[in-house]
Amino acid sequence: MLHTHQHLFHLFNISKIPNILLFQTRFFSTSSSILDLCTKPQHLQQVHARFFLHGLHQNTSLSSKLMDCYAKFGLLNLSQKLFYFTENPDSVLYSAILRNLYQFGEYEKTLFLYKEVVEKSMYPDEESCSFVLRSCFSVSHEQGKMVHGQIVKLGMDAFDLVGKTLIELYDMNGFLNVHEPVGRKYAKELNYWNNLILEASKSGKMEESFQLFCRMRKDNIQPNSTSVINLLRSTVDLNSLKIGQSLHTLVVVSNLCEELTVNTALLSMYTKLGSLQDARMLFEKMPEKDLVVWNIMISAYAGNGCSKESLELVYCMVRSGFRPDLFTAIPAISSITQLKYKEWGKQMHAHVIRNDSDYQVSVHNSLIDMYSACNDLNLAEKIFGLIMDKTVVSWSAMIKGYAMHDQPLEALSLFLKMKLSGTRVDFIIVINILPAFAKIGALHYVSYLHGYSLKTSLESLKSLKTSFLSSYAKCGCIEMARKLFDEEKSIHKDIIAWNSMISAYSKHGEWFRCFQLYSQMKLSNIIPDQITFLGLLTACVNSGLVNKGKEIFKEMVEIYGYQPSQEHHACMVDLLGRAGQIDEANEIVATIPLESDARVYGPLLSACKIHSETRLAELAAQKLINMEPKNAGNYVLLSNIYAAAGKWDKVAKMRSFLRNRGLKKTPGCSWLELNGQVHEFRVADQSHPRWEDIYSILKVLELEAGGMEDDLELFDPPIIKGCELHMNQLNHL
């Protein structure tokens, strides 16, 4: 006798099959297990061959099981052959073949074999009758009624399965009459109606589920909790809050409002349909709340941007004696991320560890997002390093953190590590890494990702196409950006695409194209938003079009009714300041409704430097210093203004102040991509391996740019020749 499944597996290797003793009487107790262990058709055929070898192929129970197994592998033809090669098949084999034929949609063959069964005076079981009835109604309603008559004569309609099949089929075809014998028995059963409603809901027939419910009510059948829960699922799929509220009324009338399952389903319905007010009222009135109820409400607030309310509920939940679990932690961490409350984040992190919820990688991913948003990349990196099985979301969260904190080279390095790990790049990774590539002008990597997205059909996503458009423009490839923009038909272009292209042209100094696009956008019936006007004002600043800028600003406020933001005011101050209209720029600053920030006073201070407005510069600088006391750039700019005005005592005072405070201006940084490699440069930088060659060439370029042809004679010819050689070599870096 076989004792373990491991022994049974030996049957699949014919050369290792033991002698015939294994297949004697005791074999039948293990035959089912042997067939169930067959994971491939080849295994099944090997076992079948052994059945033939030992004369077991005429055993009806084994043959029936074999037929089902062949059908399971999609081999209906072998199942049929096995049936026809069996001498004098009995009702067990007929039931098996009827079942298999029906499952494969062979309705006419099912009916043909059913006739054989009747002619042989055999009695099919209740399951076979159900398959035959369904086949009949799929072929012909009249034939279905004839078979129904035969089944009644045989008394098979007394079985529940057959009776319910009849009800379902007559109902689907519009022939149900509850006054007939077939309908009278089951139409009064609540479970029957609940099953019909559930099936309609699962099949995506939401309206039909409510029609069935109405018919059930007409028959004076009172709904129970199952009825309501099934209908609430359909309500969510229909996206109808009004129907949901009506069902809530039914719950109250039917005295079901005390049941936790019903209240949970109602709460879930309200939150999924975005009715937080109704959800909170229900939540407060619920006589009983479990952890699921609390989590639904916490997630609803977090998902709808009500971060404070979400965290307040977490606090109340803990005070009520519930321990936060995985489904509490994720929305709570999301809320903390939105609020950027690092201390709360650490507390929640401690809760997660204490309650053993940190085993899930999704929690780690949320924590990486949270610490990145709270300006603690070190902790984000530590958590990322602790994740053993990193998912694409883990990589994406860390890359996003680097990009968010202006660390594009770290983002690029991590992206390359992710590729080496074999993780598949998805569209979220692409969207998160593109700003980092654009920041360092890594056109090579932008092009690579674009090609990858085309191959994997990601590029069809609007958000991704717009990200590529913006990235190409920031990398200086405005032609490719325009090509992507033109590929999309005007009727399919959204406001984000238009804004991205207008912003791209404004940064590239092609202001006339900005206004051309703006006119085309309005003709396409796209209403401009505040970002559109910001791009247009930036174009005016870059091109010095003061009157056009005033016209755009006026149009934004008076025609479209937008309230200018700090960025819009900053553009106007910058535009007027560069044109020498300092007083008018200062008037704009004075009329801003809210307290102006560094974005407004920065351009004003720069304009004062250009036009030597020392008095106003001191006022603007004082504002900036109060706002950004650790920004050395503001002190340096004011020092330069004093120097231009000849106020050397104040220059000395500023420099002394900087030294005493230990403040240093952050040096400027530039990136250059050559042959897919990114080179980073800073002011007076000597970190590049070929910095001496670079400075030699820069010296030559400075002399040429200054028109100092005669000074070149001071250099020996070999040095000049060496510089030219270095320039040629650098071109091939």
XYZ file of C-alpha atoms in Angstrom:
733
model
C 0.000 0.000 0.000
C 1.201 3.517 -0.808
C 1.601 5.600 2.343
C 2.824 9.009 1.135
C 2.377 11.346 -1.819
C 6.095 11.018 -2.491
C 5.545 7.311 -3.244
C 2.647 8.203 -5.509
C 4.846 10.502 -7.578
C 7.034 7.527 -8.509
C 4.203 6.339 -10.706
C 4.959 9.180 -13.152
C 8.306 7.598 -14.034
C 7.370 4.397 -15.848
C 10.787 2.870 -15.404
C 10.455 3.155 -11.628
C 6.861 1.879 -11.239
C 6.800 -1.085 -8.842
C 5.316 -4.443 -9.640
C 1.668 -5.295 -9.999
C 1.149 -5.856 -6.282
C 0.736 -2.129 -5.809
C -2.237 -2.151 -8.119
C -4.288 -4.793 -6.406
C -7.361 -4.176 -4.285
C -5.743 -1.607 -2.044
C -4.891 0.545 -5.064
C -8.423 1.926 -5.309
C -8.057 3.798 -2.031
C -5.122 5.769 -3.459
C -6.219 6.167 -7.094
C -7.882 9.495 -6.505
C -4.724 10.869 -4.879
C -2.568 9.620 -7.751
C -4.718 11.390 -10.340
C -4.937 14.568 -8.272
C -1.142 14.738 -8.140
C -0.848 14.846 -11.927
C 0.256 18.384 -12.745
C 0.913 17.769 -16.446
C -1.001 15.904 -19.181
C 2.061 13.667 -19.676
C 1.816 12.454 -16.069
C -1.855 11.697 -16.557
C -1.200 9.681 -19.711
C 1.516 7.647 -17.935
C -0.892 6.720 -15.143
C -3.579 5.974 -17.746
C -1.151 3.631 -19.516
C -0.614 1.742 -16.242
C -4.373 1.376 -15.836
C -4.545 -0.315 -19.260
C -1.527 -2.490 -18.465
C -3.169 -3.880 -15.336
C -6.729 -4.134 -16.705
C -8.163 -1.260 -14.723
C -9.388 0.762 -17.707
C -12.915 -0.642 -17.429
C -13.288 0.472 -13.805
C -16.024 3.127 -13.976
C -14.922 5.161 -10.939
C -11.319 5.405 -12.218
C -12.472 6.131 -15.780
C -14.821 8.866 -14.535
C -11.969 10.466 -12.572
C -9.662 10.219 -15.594
C -12.246 11.912 -17.826
C -12.514 14.819 -15.402
C -8.729 15.117 -15.194
C -8.347 15.215 -18.978
C -11.059 17.870 -19.157
C -9.267 19.877 -16.461
C -6.215 20.071 -18.748
C -8.415 21.183 -21.654
C -8.211 17.777 -23.383
C -11.915 17.203 -24.029
C -11.116 14.976 -27.040
C -9.253 12.481 -24.806
C -12.066 12.605 -22.269
C -14.553 11.696 -25.044
C -12.320 8.903 -26.401
C -12.084 7.383 -22.963
C -15.879 7.408 -22.663
C -16.477 5.807 -26.091
C -13.814 3.096 -25.542
C -15.531 1.979 -22.334
C -17.840 -0.989 -22.842
C -21.356 -0.461 -21.521
C -20.834 2.878 -19.770
C -22.993 3.277 -16.683
C -24.716 6.335 -15.211
C -21.466 7.433 -13.463
C -19.619 7.702 -16.789
C -22.601 9.382 -18.469
C -22.697 11.966 -15.684
C -18.972 12.663 -16.141
C -19.168 13.125 -19.914
C -22.330 15.269 -19.662
C -20.560 17.496 -17.136
C -17.455 17.867 -19.310
C -19.362 18.545 -22.529
C -21.450 21.248 -20.860
C -18.400 22.933 -19.350
C -16.795 23.152 -22.802
C -19.947 24.657 -24.349
C -20.791 21.519 -26.368
C -24.523 21.910 -25.685
C -25.848 19.881 -28.646
C -23.572 16.922 -27.846
C -24.741 17.130 -24.235
C -28.371 16.803 -25.346
C -27.528 13.964 -27.766
C -25.956 11.892 -24.977
C -28.832 12.757 -22.638
C -31.208 11.144 -25.146
C -29.039 8.002 -25.027
C -29.362 7.949 -21.237
C -33.165 8.208 -21.468
C -33.353 5.526 -24.178
C -31.289 3.161 -22.002
C -33.729 3.778 -19.132
C -30.947 5.166 -16.947
C -31.580 7.783 -14.306
C -29.198 10.773 -14.419
C -28.218 12.315 -11.103
C -29.310 15.829 -10.031
C -26.037 17.450 -11.179
C -26.417 15.953 -14.687
C -30.015 17.168 -14.870
C -28.811 20.682 -14.063
C -26.224 20.580 -16.899
C -28.761 19.180 -19.361
C -31.324 21.867 -18.507
C -28.768 24.650 -18.978
C -27.700 23.147 -22.311
C -31.349 22.992 -23.452
C -32.015 26.654 -22.760
C -28.772 27.577 -24.531
C -29.954 25.763 -27.673
C -33.762 26.109 -27.663
C -36.352 27.238 -25.110
C -38.888 24.741 -26.462
C -36.440 21.870 -26.077
C -35.791 23.068 -22.558
C -39.483 22.822 -21.705
C -39.609 19.266 -23.132
C -36.653 18.147 -21.000
C -38.286 19.905 -18.039
C -41.344 17.677 -18.561
C -39.205 14.524 -18.620
C -37.407 15.585 -15.432
C -40.760 16.139 -13.680
C -41.887 12.633 -14.745
C -38.683 11.178 -13.283
C -39.287 13.152 -10.078
C -35.862 14.853 -10.347
C -37.382 18.302 -9.793
C -37.704 17.399 -6.115
C -33.958 17.945 -5.735
C -33.010 21.479 -4.651
C -30.257 21.875 -7.249
C -32.597 20.958 -10.135
C -35.442 23.120 -8.806
C -33.255 26.183 -8.389
C -31.746 25.677 -11.849
C -35.265 25.632 -13.317
C -36.179 28.838 -11.463
C -32.989 30.564 -12.604
C -33.391 29.524 -16.258
C -37.072 30.464 -16.466
C -36.316 33.757 -14.733
C -33.428 34.600 -17.095
C -35.632 33.946 -20.102
C -38.630 35.861 -18.759
C -40.922 32.842 -18.244
C -40.984 32.752 -14.453
C -44.440 32.561 -12.891
C -44.449 32.117 -9.126
C -47.974 30.652 -9.293
C -46.686 27.639 -11.231
C -45.448 24.621 -9.273
C -41.841 25.204 -10.294
C -41.847 28.778 -8.974
C -44.034 28.306 -5.947
C -41.520 26.325 -3.926
C -38.438 28.498 -4.315
C -39.721 32.011 -5.044
C -40.701 32.371 -1.393
C -37.193 31.569 -0.136
C -35.022 34.542 0.837
C -31.776 32.663 0.169
C -32.859 32.031 -3.394
C -33.366 35.764 -4.064
C -30.142 36.666 -2.297
C -28.256 34.248 -4.539
C -29.864 35.744 -7.641
C -28.954 39.271 -6.521
C -25.383 38.197 -5.752
C -24.953 36.484 -9.122
C -26.284 39.528 -10.976
C -23.892 41.761 -9.028
C -20.891 39.497 -9.694
C -21.751 39.421 -13.409
C -21.659 43.222 -13.576
C -25.452 43.476 -13.991
C -25.974 46.066 -11.261
C -29.345 47.352 -12.478
C -30.655 43.793 -12.761
C -29.725 43.148 -9.106
C -31.997 46.033 -8.058
C -34.787 44.817 -10.372
C -34.581 41.410 -8.656
C -34.720 43.126 -5.284
C -37.895 45.007 -6.302
C -39.545 41.761 -7.417
C -38.551 40.148 -4.125
C -40.192 42.991 -2.215
C -43.372 42.633 -4.288
C -43.555 39.041 -3.084
C -43.544 40.381 0.495
C -40.129 38.867 1.266
C -38.268 40.926 3.847
C -34.563 41.552 3.129
C -31.904 40.500 5.583
C -28.327 41.693 6.109
C -27.072 39.601 3.150
C -29.572 41.269 0.790
C -28.494 44.771 1.852
C -24.752 44.045 1.727
C -25.033 42.639 -1.819
C -27.018 45.683 -2.941
C -24.543 48.096 -1.336
C -21.761 46.553 -3.437
C -23.839 47.216 -6.549
C -24.447 50.790 -5.358
C -20.705 51.462 -5.265
C -20.279 50.024 -8.775
C -23.132 52.234 -10.009
C -21.483 55.226 -8.264
C -24.879 56.341 -6.966
C -24.935 58.009 -3.569
C -28.694 58.550 -3.851
C -29.368 54.786 -4.093
C -26.981 54.211 -1.188
C -28.893 56.675 0.985
C -32.164 54.951 0.055
C -30.697 51.611 1.132
C -29.636 53.232 4.398
C -33.269 54.214 4.961
C -34.293 50.611 4.231
C -31.764 49.401 6.810
C -33.322 51.626 9.474
C -36.894 50.605 8.557
C -35.935 46.897 8.528
C -34.286 47.137 11.983
C -30.913 46.101 10.590
C -29.062 49.165 11.896
C -27.853 47.264 14.954
C -25.892 44.734 12.885
C -22.168 45.418 12.643
C -21.778 43.825 9.188
C -24.528 46.027 7.706
C -23.145 49.201 9.291
C -19.637 48.321 8.056
C -20.957 47.864 4.508
C -22.838 51.191 4.722
C -19.735 52.979 6.009
C -17.624 51.477 3.233
C -20.212 52.589 0.657
C -20.237 56.199 1.903
C -16.429 56.450 1.973
C -16.000 54.924 -1.484
C -18.562 57.371 -2.897
C -16.758 60.306 -1.250
C -19.507 61.285 1.205
C -17.377 61.842 4.304
C -20.120 63.780 6.080
C -22.597 60.883 5.853
C -19.844 58.433 6.749
C -18.884 60.366 9.894
C -22.543 60.673 11.026
C -22.996 56.911 10.639
C -19.673 56.246 12.357
C -20.669 58.320 15.387
C -24.053 56.570 15.712
C -22.768 53.005 15.324
C -23.515 51.078 18.539
C -20.539 48.782 17.970
C -17.178 49.469 16.295
C -14.440 46.979 15.523
C -10.937 47.571 14.146
C -12.209 47.287 10.544
C -14.665 50.153 11.106
C -11.966 52.411 12.572
C -9.599 51.590 9.691
C -12.249 52.371 7.054
C -12.854 55.798 8.551
C -9.132 56.561 9.037
C -8.383 55.549 5.421
C -11.286 57.645 4.136
C -9.984 60.803 5.801
C -6.411 60.130 4.658
C -7.519 59.433 1.072
C -9.549 62.650 0.882
C -6.785 64.950 2.140
C -8.193 65.316 5.680
C -4.895 64.379 7.301
C -5.490 65.939 10.727
C -8.894 64.271 11.098
C -7.339 60.940 10.108
C -4.646 61.191 12.809
C -7.166 62.368 15.415
C -9.166 59.189 14.761
C -6.021 57.073 15.207
C -5.538 58.706 18.604
C -9.208 58.073 19.552
C -8.957 54.483 18.362
C -5.932 53.785 20.561
C -7.687 55.386 23.545
C -10.688 53.102 22.856
C -8.476 50.073 23.420
C -7.704 49.032 19.835
C -4.162 48.313 18.673
C -3.278 49.797 15.272
C -2.555 47.156 12.640
C -1.111 47.235 9.137
C -4.271 48.809 7.698
C -4.153 51.556 10.310
C -0.464 52.286 9.847
C -0.443 52.869 6.072
C -3.139 55.622 5.930
C -1.783 57.172 9.153
C 1.741 57.376 7.696
C 0.253 58.840 4.501
C -1.446 61.575 6.572
C 1.792 62.361 8.387
C 3.542 62.577 4.995
C 1.033 65.185 3.827
C 1.406 67.213 7.040
C 5.211 66.714 7.181
C 5.101 66.152 10.967
C 8.348 64.281 11.559
C 7.820 63.766 15.309
C 4.406 62.213 14.698
C 6.036 60.085 12.037
C 8.566 58.746 14.524
C 5.782 57.959 16.989
C 3.840 56.050 14.336
C 7.055 54.258 13.320
C 7.457 53.153 16.952
C 3.810 51.950 17.004
C 4.448 49.935 13.852
C 7.480 48.196 15.383
C 5.725 47.620 18.737
C 2.657 46.063 17.070
C 4.738 43.871 14.685
C 3.304 45.601 11.602
C 6.740 46.295 10.103
C 6.979 42.889 8.433
C 5.152 44.244 5.377
C 7.228 45.941 2.696
C 4.299 48.300 2.007
C 4.779 49.824 5.483
C 8.492 50.323 4.831
C 7.685 51.989 1.503
C 5.276 54.373 3.236
C 7.911 55.202 5.860
C 10.476 56.016 3.147
C 7.964 58.409 1.581
C 7.183 59.945 4.964
C 10.785 60.555 6.053
C 11.660 61.947 2.602
C 8.763 64.410 2.825
C 9.871 65.351 6.360
C 13.388 66.240 5.113
C 15.136 63.303 6.768
C 16.763 61.429 3.908
C 19.160 59.657 6.279
C 16.327 57.780 7.996
C 14.686 57.105 4.623
C 17.974 55.577 3.398
C 18.302 53.442 6.551
C 14.800 51.990 6.122
C 15.460 51.396 2.425
C 18.658 49.536 3.329
C 16.778 47.310 5.805
C 14.307 46.050 3.178
C 15.429 42.584 2.113
C 12.926 42.007 -0.705
C 12.738 45.410 -2.356
C 9.754 45.962 -4.645
C 9.515 48.437 -7.500
C 7.636 50.733 -5.083
C 10.596 50.648 -2.663
C 13.030 51.759 -5.373
C 10.554 54.350 -6.630
C 10.029 55.869 -3.153
C 13.777 56.285 -2.550
C 14.415 57.694 -6.043
C 11.564 60.143 -5.518
C 13.129 61.195 -2.197
C 16.472 61.979 -3.850
C 14.803 63.869 -6.699
C 12.652 65.834 -4.227
C 15.756 66.986 -2.321
C 17.751 68.066 -5.382
C 20.109 65.106 -5.295
C 19.848 64.052 -8.937
C 23.172 62.207 -9.043
C 22.134 59.993 -6.108
C 18.793 59.359 -7.847
C 20.640 58.379 -11.028
C 23.019 56.096 -9.112
C 20.100 54.340 -7.382
C 18.269 53.966 -10.690
C 21.295 52.187 -12.174
C 21.478 49.876 -9.117
C 17.794 49.096 -9.549
C 18.387 48.095 -13.166
C 21.264 45.819 -12.106
C 18.984 44.167 -9.513
C 16.650 43.089 -12.312
C 13.673 45.125 -11.099
C 11.325 46.007 -13.942
C 10.871 49.737 -14.540
C 7.240 50.874 -14.339
C 5.632 54.210 -15.216
C 5.840 55.520 -11.626
C 9.617 54.960 -11.571
C 9.871 56.814 -14.886
C 7.827 59.783 -13.623
C 9.881 59.957 -10.402
C 13.326 59.724 -12.047
C 12.687 62.060 -14.999
C 12.934 65.297 -12.915
C 16.355 64.132 -11.652
C 17.565 63.481 -15.214
C 16.208 66.844 -16.347
C 17.912 68.575 -13.414
C 21.370 67.420 -14.540
C 20.562 67.632 -18.241
C 21.039 63.885 -18.737
C 19.467 63.750 -22.195
C 20.939 60.307 -22.840
C 18.955 58.768 -19.957
C 15.785 60.666 -20.854
C 16.049 59.228 -24.386
C 16.699 55.745 -22.974
C 13.586 55.879 -20.777
C 11.554 57.239 -23.669
C 12.609 54.320 -25.850
C 11.883 51.869 -23.047
C 8.413 53.337 -22.487
C 7.648 53.052 -26.213
C 8.647 49.370 -26.238
C 6.568 48.584 -23.154
C 3.553 50.697 -24.248
C 3.897 53.007 -21.234
C 4.169 56.069 -23.437
C 0.425 55.996 -24.136
C -0.186 57.337 -20.611
C -0.862 61.087 -20.813
C 0.979 61.925 -17.605
C 4.083 60.113 -18.826
C 4.061 61.753 -22.245
C 3.813 65.180 -20.586
C 6.722 64.298 -18.267
C 8.877 63.391 -21.269
C 7.875 66.618 -23.008
C 8.951 68.669 -19.997
C 12.174 66.678 -19.509
C 13.269 67.042 -23.136
C 12.672 70.799 -22.906
C 14.696 71.098 -19.679
C 17.539 69.144 -21.301
C 17.610 71.687 -24.140
C 15.941 69.427 -26.740
C 12.985 71.714 -27.476
C 12.443 70.139 -30.925
C 11.738 66.710 -29.412
C 9.427 68.313 -26.845
C 7.443 69.963 -29.636
C 7.321 66.702 -31.581
C 5.732 64.936 -28.601
C 3.303 67.818 -28.212
C 2.267 67.730 -31.888
C 1.805 63.940 -31.879
C -1.219 64.347 -29.613
C -4.382 65.527 -31.324
C -5.708 68.891 -30.122
C -8.948 67.381 -28.824
C -6.932 64.971 -26.634
C -4.472 67.553 -25.254
C -5.177 68.498 -21.656
C -4.216 71.692 -19.843
C -1.043 70.052 -18.457
C 0.324 69.396 -21.968
C -0.373 72.981 -23.081
C 1.190 74.407 -19.912
C 4.291 72.224 -20.257
C 4.916 73.389 -23.819
C 4.297 77.063 -23.015
C 6.652 76.808 -20.023
C 9.285 75.081 -22.178
C 9.250 77.860 -24.776
C 9.328 80.563 -22.086
C 12.479 79.064 -20.547
C 14.099 78.778 -23.976
C 13.463 82.449 -24.743
C 11.052 81.729 -27.622
C 8.421 84.078 -26.215
C 6.559 84.549 -29.520
C 5.836 80.794 -29.652
C 4.431 80.989 -26.111
C 1.818 83.477 -27.213
C 1.101 81.529 -30.410
C 0.393 78.422 -28.295
C -1.697 80.478 -25.880
C -3.901 81.656 -28.764
C -4.211 78.088 -30.141
C -5.099 76.801 -26.669
C -7.978 79.249 -26.331
C -9.217 78.315 -29.824
C -9.228 74.661 -28.667
C -11.695 75.633 -25.902
C -9.127 74.913 -23.182
C -9.498 77.352 -20.287
C -6.075 78.579 -19.095
C -5.235 78.137 -15.431
C -2.822 79.921 -13.100
C 0.127 77.800 -14.290
C -0.575 78.908 -17.875
C -0.293 82.562 -16.861
C 2.846 81.868 -14.849
C 4.501 80.462 -17.993
C 3.377 83.474 -20.046
C 4.636 85.959 -17.429
C 7.983 84.116 -17.303
C 8.230 84.537 -21.085
C 7.587 88.263 -20.669
C 10.333 88.502 -18.018
C 12.864 86.666 -20.188
C 12.047 88.794 -23.243
C 11.582 92.127 -21.415
C 8.038 92.628 -22.735
C 6.748 94.889 -19.963
C 3.488 95.991 -21.608
C 2.657 92.450 -22.700
C 3.304 91.250 -19.154
C 0.934 93.862 -17.735
C -1.691 92.841 -20.301
C -1.364 89.135 -19.375
C -1.545 89.902 -15.649
C -4.667 92.017 -16.165
C -6.300 89.289 -18.281
C -5.629 86.675 -15.594
C -7.256 88.777 -12.876
C -10.101 90.554 -14.685
C -11.190 88.081 -17.385
C -10.511 84.707 -15.727
C -10.900 85.869 -12.115
C -7.769 84.220 -10.731
C -6.184 85.496 -7.525
C -2.461 86.058 -8.280
C -0.106 83.873 -6.249
C 3.309 84.792 -4.870
C 4.883 83.414 -8.081
C 2.746 85.687 -10.275
C 3.625 88.725 -8.171
C 7.300 87.716 -8.218
C 7.231 87.625 -12.042
C 5.698 91.098 -12.217
C 8.255 92.495 -9.717
C 11.073 90.888 -11.707
C 9.672 92.204 -15.030
C 9.257 95.784 -13.788
C 12.508 95.734 -11.815
C 14.608 94.692 -14.804
C 12.993 97.460 -16.870
C 14.018 100.031 -14.234
C 10.466 100.612 -12.993
C 11.518 100.049 -9.362
C 8.812 102.223 -7.798
C 6.036 100.392 -9.639
C 7.578 97.059 -8.635
C 7.628 98.199 -5.015
C 3.955 99.230 -5.279
C 3.063 95.673 -6.352
C 4.897 94.309 -3.309
C 2.966 96.704 -1.063
C -0.433 95.714 -2.529
C -0.024 91.926 -2.137
C -2.872 90.748 0.164
C -0.763 88.205 2.042
C 2.687 88.690 3.553
C 5.219 88.550 0.710
C 7.910 85.883 0.870
C 11.431 85.473 -0.491
C 10.113 84.759 -3.987
C 8.925 88.389 -4.219
C 11.680 90.231 -2.328
C 14.463 88.333 -4.121
C 13.718 89.827 -7.579
C 13.200 93.252 -5.969
C 16.649 93.117 -4.349
C 18.224 91.985 -7.648
C 16.556 94.897 -9.463
C 17.891 97.309 -6.842
C 21.417 96.002 -7.492
C 21.074 96.501 -11.255
C 19.766 100.056 -10.910
C 21.775 101.062 -7.787
C 18.730 101.675 -5.573
C 20.567 101.416 -2.255
C 17.774 102.688 0.015
C 15.130 100.272 -1.253
C 17.740 97.517 -1.442
C 18.361 97.825 2.296
C 14.626 97.457 3.020
C 14.273 94.453 0.697
C 17.436 92.842 2.075
C 16.230 93.273 5.653
C 12.970 91.494 4.744
C 14.904 88.665 3.092
C 17.320 88.328 6.006
C 14.388 88.054 8.429
C 12.844 85.347 6.256
C 16.065 83.466 5.454
C 18.624 84.292 8.182
C 20.938 81.461 7.102
C 20.954 82.267 3.376
C 24.400 83.800 2.765
C 23.401 84.820 -0.770
C 21.201 87.643 0.545
C 24.094 89.136 2.549
C 26.473 88.830 -0.413
C 23.975 90.534 -2.745
C 23.508 93.434 -0.312
C 27.297 93.682 0.104
C 27.669 93.972 -3.674
C 25.045 96.761 -3.751
C 27.001 98.663 -1.076
C 30.213 98.164 -3.049
C 28.605 99.521 -6.239
C 27.455 102.581 -4.268
C 30.942 103.058 -2.766
C 29.812 102.385 0.811
C 32.902 100.386 1.774
C 32.292 100.612 5.493
C 29.010 98.759 5.088
C 30.696 96.245 2.759
C 33.229 95.501 5.485
C 30.453 95.209 8.044
C 28.569 92.665 5.863
C 31.682 90.538 5.301
C 32.524 90.605 9.002
C 28.954 89.575 9.797
C 29.230 86.604 7.401
C 32.525 85.484 8.977
C 31.209 85.786 12.532
C 28.059 83.790 11.692
C 30.071 81.176 9.766
C 27.853 81.652 6.708
C 29.075 80.778 3.226
C 27.315 81.224 -0.071
C 26.480 77.912 -1.695
C 28.595 77.714 -4.860
C 26.863 77.404 -8.191
C 26.781 73.983 -9.801
C 26.528 72.861 -13.426
C 26.269 69.492 -15.126
C 27.430 68.425 -18.552
C 26.531 65.122 -20.194
C 28.987 63.635 -22.694
C 28.457 60.184 -24.201
C 26.014 59.202 -21.440
C 28.383 60.264 -18.618
C 27.415 63.207 -16.375
C 30.200 65.621 -15.316
C 29.603 67.967 -12.371
C 31.314 71.382 -12.060
C 31.337 74.043 -9.331
C 32.944 77.459 -8.997
C 36.775 77.141 -8.727
C 36.294 73.360 -8.848
C 39.349 71.093 -9.084
C 37.622 67.766 -8.468
C 37.413 66.720 -12.131
C 40.247 64.348 -13.141
C 41.131 66.649 -16.074
C 40.585 70.005 -14.378
C 43.967 71.383 -15.494
C 43.144 70.785 -19.164
C 39.695 72.330 -18.696
C 41.107 75.510 -17.095
C 43.717 75.842 -19.838
C 40.995 75.759 -22.494
C 38.786 78.149 -20.495
C 41.657 80.624 -20.360
C 42.011 80.503 -24.140
C 38.244 80.907 -24.605
C 38.202 83.943 -22.281
C 40.955 85.589 -24.275
C 39.206 84.894 -27.581
C 35.851 86.098 -26.287
C 37.413 89.344 -25.042
C 38.928 90.125 -28.430
C 42.400 89.971 -26.951
C 44.112 88.634 -30.050
C 47.424 90.368 -29.258
C 47.669 88.787 -25.832
C 47.842 85.367 -27.391
C 51.376 86.189 -28.453
C 52.367 86.073 -24.772
C 51.779 82.313 -24.899
C 54.320 80.079 -26.552
C 53.042 78.376 -29.733
C 53.455 74.897 -28.218
C 51.123 75.849 -25.342
C 48.473 77.116 -27.767
C 48.814 73.973 -29.809
C 48.510 71.906 -26.605
C 45.301 73.744 -25.656
C 43.786 73.027 -29.060
C 44.719 69.374 -28.636
C 43.055 69.311 -25.202
C 39.902 70.835 -26.687
C 39.751 68.091 -29.300
C 40.210 65.446 -26.611
C 37.467 66.930 -24.428
C 35.074 66.806 -27.358
C 35.551 63.037 -27.340
C 34.957 62.562 -23.577
